Tab-separated table of C-alpha atoms in Angstrom:
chain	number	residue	atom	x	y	z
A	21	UNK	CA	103.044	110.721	-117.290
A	22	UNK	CA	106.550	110.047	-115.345
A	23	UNK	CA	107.352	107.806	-118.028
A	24	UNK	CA	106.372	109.207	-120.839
A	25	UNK	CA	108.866	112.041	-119.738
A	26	UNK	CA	111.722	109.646	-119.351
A	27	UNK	CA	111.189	108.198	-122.665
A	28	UNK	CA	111.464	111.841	-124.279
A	29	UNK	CA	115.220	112.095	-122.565
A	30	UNK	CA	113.944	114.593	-119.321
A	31	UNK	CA	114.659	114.007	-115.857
A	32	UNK	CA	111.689	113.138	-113.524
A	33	UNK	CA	111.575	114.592	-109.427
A	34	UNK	CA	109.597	112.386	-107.634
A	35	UNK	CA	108.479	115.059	-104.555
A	36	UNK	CA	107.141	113.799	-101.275
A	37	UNK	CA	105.363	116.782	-99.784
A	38	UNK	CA	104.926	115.580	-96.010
A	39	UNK	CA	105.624	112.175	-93.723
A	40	UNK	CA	102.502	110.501	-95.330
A	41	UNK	CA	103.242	109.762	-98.794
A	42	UNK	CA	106.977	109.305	-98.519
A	43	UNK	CA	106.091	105.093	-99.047
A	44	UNK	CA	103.982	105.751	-102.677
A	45	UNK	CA	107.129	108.010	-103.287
A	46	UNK	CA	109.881	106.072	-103.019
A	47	UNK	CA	107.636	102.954	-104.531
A	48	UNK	CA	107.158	105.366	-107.448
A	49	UNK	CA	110.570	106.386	-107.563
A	50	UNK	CA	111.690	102.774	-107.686
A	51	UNK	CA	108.973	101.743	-109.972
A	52	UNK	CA	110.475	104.679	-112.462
A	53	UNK	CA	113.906	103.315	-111.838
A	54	UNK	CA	112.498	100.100	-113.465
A	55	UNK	CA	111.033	101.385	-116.503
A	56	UNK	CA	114.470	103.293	-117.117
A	57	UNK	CA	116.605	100.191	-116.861
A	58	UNK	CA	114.124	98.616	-119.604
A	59	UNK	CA	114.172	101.310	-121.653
A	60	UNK	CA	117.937	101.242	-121.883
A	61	UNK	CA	117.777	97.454	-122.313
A	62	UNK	CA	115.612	98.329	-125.501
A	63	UNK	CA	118.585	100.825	-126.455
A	64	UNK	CA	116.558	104.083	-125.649
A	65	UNK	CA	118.928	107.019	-123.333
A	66	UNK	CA	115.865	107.934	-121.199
A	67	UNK	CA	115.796	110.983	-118.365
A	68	UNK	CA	116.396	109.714	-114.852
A	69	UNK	CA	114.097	109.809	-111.957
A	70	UNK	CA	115.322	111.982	-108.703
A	71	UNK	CA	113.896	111.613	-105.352
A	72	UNK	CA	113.026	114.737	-103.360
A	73	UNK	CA	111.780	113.970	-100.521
A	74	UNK	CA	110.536	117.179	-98.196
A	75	UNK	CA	110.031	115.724	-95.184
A	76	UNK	CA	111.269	118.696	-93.239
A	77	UNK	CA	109.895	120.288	-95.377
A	78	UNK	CA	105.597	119.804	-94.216
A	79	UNK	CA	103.890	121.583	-97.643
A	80	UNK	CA	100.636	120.039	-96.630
A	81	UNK	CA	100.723	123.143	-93.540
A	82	UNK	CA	102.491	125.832	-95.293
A	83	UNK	CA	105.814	125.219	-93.404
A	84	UNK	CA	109.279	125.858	-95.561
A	85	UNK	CA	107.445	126.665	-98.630
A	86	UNK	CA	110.490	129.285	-99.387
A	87	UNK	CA	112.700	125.926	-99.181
A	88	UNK	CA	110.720	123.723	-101.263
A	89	UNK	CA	110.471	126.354	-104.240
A	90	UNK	CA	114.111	126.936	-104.146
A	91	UNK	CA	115.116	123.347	-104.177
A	92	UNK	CA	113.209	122.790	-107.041
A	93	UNK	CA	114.060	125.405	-109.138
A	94	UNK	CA	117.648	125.037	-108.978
A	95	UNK	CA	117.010	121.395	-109.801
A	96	UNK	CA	114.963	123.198	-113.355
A	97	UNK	CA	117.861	122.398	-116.468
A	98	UNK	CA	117.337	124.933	-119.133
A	99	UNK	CA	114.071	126.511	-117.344
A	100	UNK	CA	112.913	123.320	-118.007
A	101	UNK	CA	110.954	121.039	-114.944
A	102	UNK	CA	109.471	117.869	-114.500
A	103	UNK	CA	107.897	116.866	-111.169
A	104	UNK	CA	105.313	114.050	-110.124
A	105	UNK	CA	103.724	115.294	-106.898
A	106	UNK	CA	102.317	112.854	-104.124
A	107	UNK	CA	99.867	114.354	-102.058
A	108	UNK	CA	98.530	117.343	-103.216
A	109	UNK	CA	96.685	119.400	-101.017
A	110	UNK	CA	95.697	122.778	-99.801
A	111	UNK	CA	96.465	126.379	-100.980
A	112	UNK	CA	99.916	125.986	-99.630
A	113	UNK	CA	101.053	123.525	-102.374
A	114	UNK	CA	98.941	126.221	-104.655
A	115	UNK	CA	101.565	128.876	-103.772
A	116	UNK	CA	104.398	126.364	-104.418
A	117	UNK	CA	102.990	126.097	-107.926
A	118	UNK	CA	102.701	129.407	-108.358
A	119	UNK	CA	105.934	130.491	-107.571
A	120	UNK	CA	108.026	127.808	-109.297
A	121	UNK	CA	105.923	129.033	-112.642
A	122	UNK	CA	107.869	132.138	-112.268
A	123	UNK	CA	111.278	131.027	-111.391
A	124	UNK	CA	110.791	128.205	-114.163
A	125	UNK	CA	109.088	128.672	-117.430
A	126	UNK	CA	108.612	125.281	-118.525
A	127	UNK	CA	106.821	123.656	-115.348
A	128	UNK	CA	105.386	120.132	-115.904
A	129	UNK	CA	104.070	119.138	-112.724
A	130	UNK	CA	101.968	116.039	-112.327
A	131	UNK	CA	99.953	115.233	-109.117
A	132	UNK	CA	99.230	111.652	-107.810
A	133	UNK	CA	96.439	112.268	-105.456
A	134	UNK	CA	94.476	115.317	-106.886
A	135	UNK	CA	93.531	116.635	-110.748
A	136	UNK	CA	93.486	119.962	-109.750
A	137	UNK	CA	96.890	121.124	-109.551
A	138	UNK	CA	98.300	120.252	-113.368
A	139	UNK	CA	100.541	122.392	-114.270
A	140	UNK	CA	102.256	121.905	-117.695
């Protein structure tokens, strides 16, 4: 889905939501850095993958929800957001969801680990 997203010109935040998946994140990240540099090699202006990494931030417990919100909507362009999610779990990350969708109207959020949480 990341790259799909890239290809239509929007940026991508990769989000690491505790200590355990910051590896698949940053591989993702990095992986999404490749498919950009391709894409411009083809002559295509994609988006451009951010990390966001919350590890002070622990989502998976509830802890600095308030934090994680805010950092992501002031990273929304236009009321427009694109996220790709590692780790997805409990109501906690439900609230996160929640609240973004009313600081930001146009919340695409993807989640690696669980096909619950699809917000779009």
């Amino acid at each position: 889905m990341a790259i799909q997203w890239l290809r239509c010109g929007h940026d991508v935040y990769v989000v690491s939501t505790c200590d355990g998946s910051e590896a698949a994140c940053m591989m993702l990240y990095h992986l999404l850095l490749q498919s950009v540099k391709t894409q411009q090699s083809a002559g295509v202006s994609p988006g451009q993958p951010h990390p966001l990494k919350y590890l002070k931030y622990d989502l998976c417990k509830g802890k600095d929800v308030e934090k994680a919100v805010n950092a992501l909507s002031q990273a929304a362009r236009g009321g427009s957001l694109y996220v790709i999610v590692d780790e997805v779990s409990g109501s906690y990350f439900h609230t996160v969801c929640d609240k973004l969708l009313t600081q930001v109207p146009d919340l695409h959020l993807w989640p690696g680990s669980r096909a619950g949480y699809v917000y779009h």
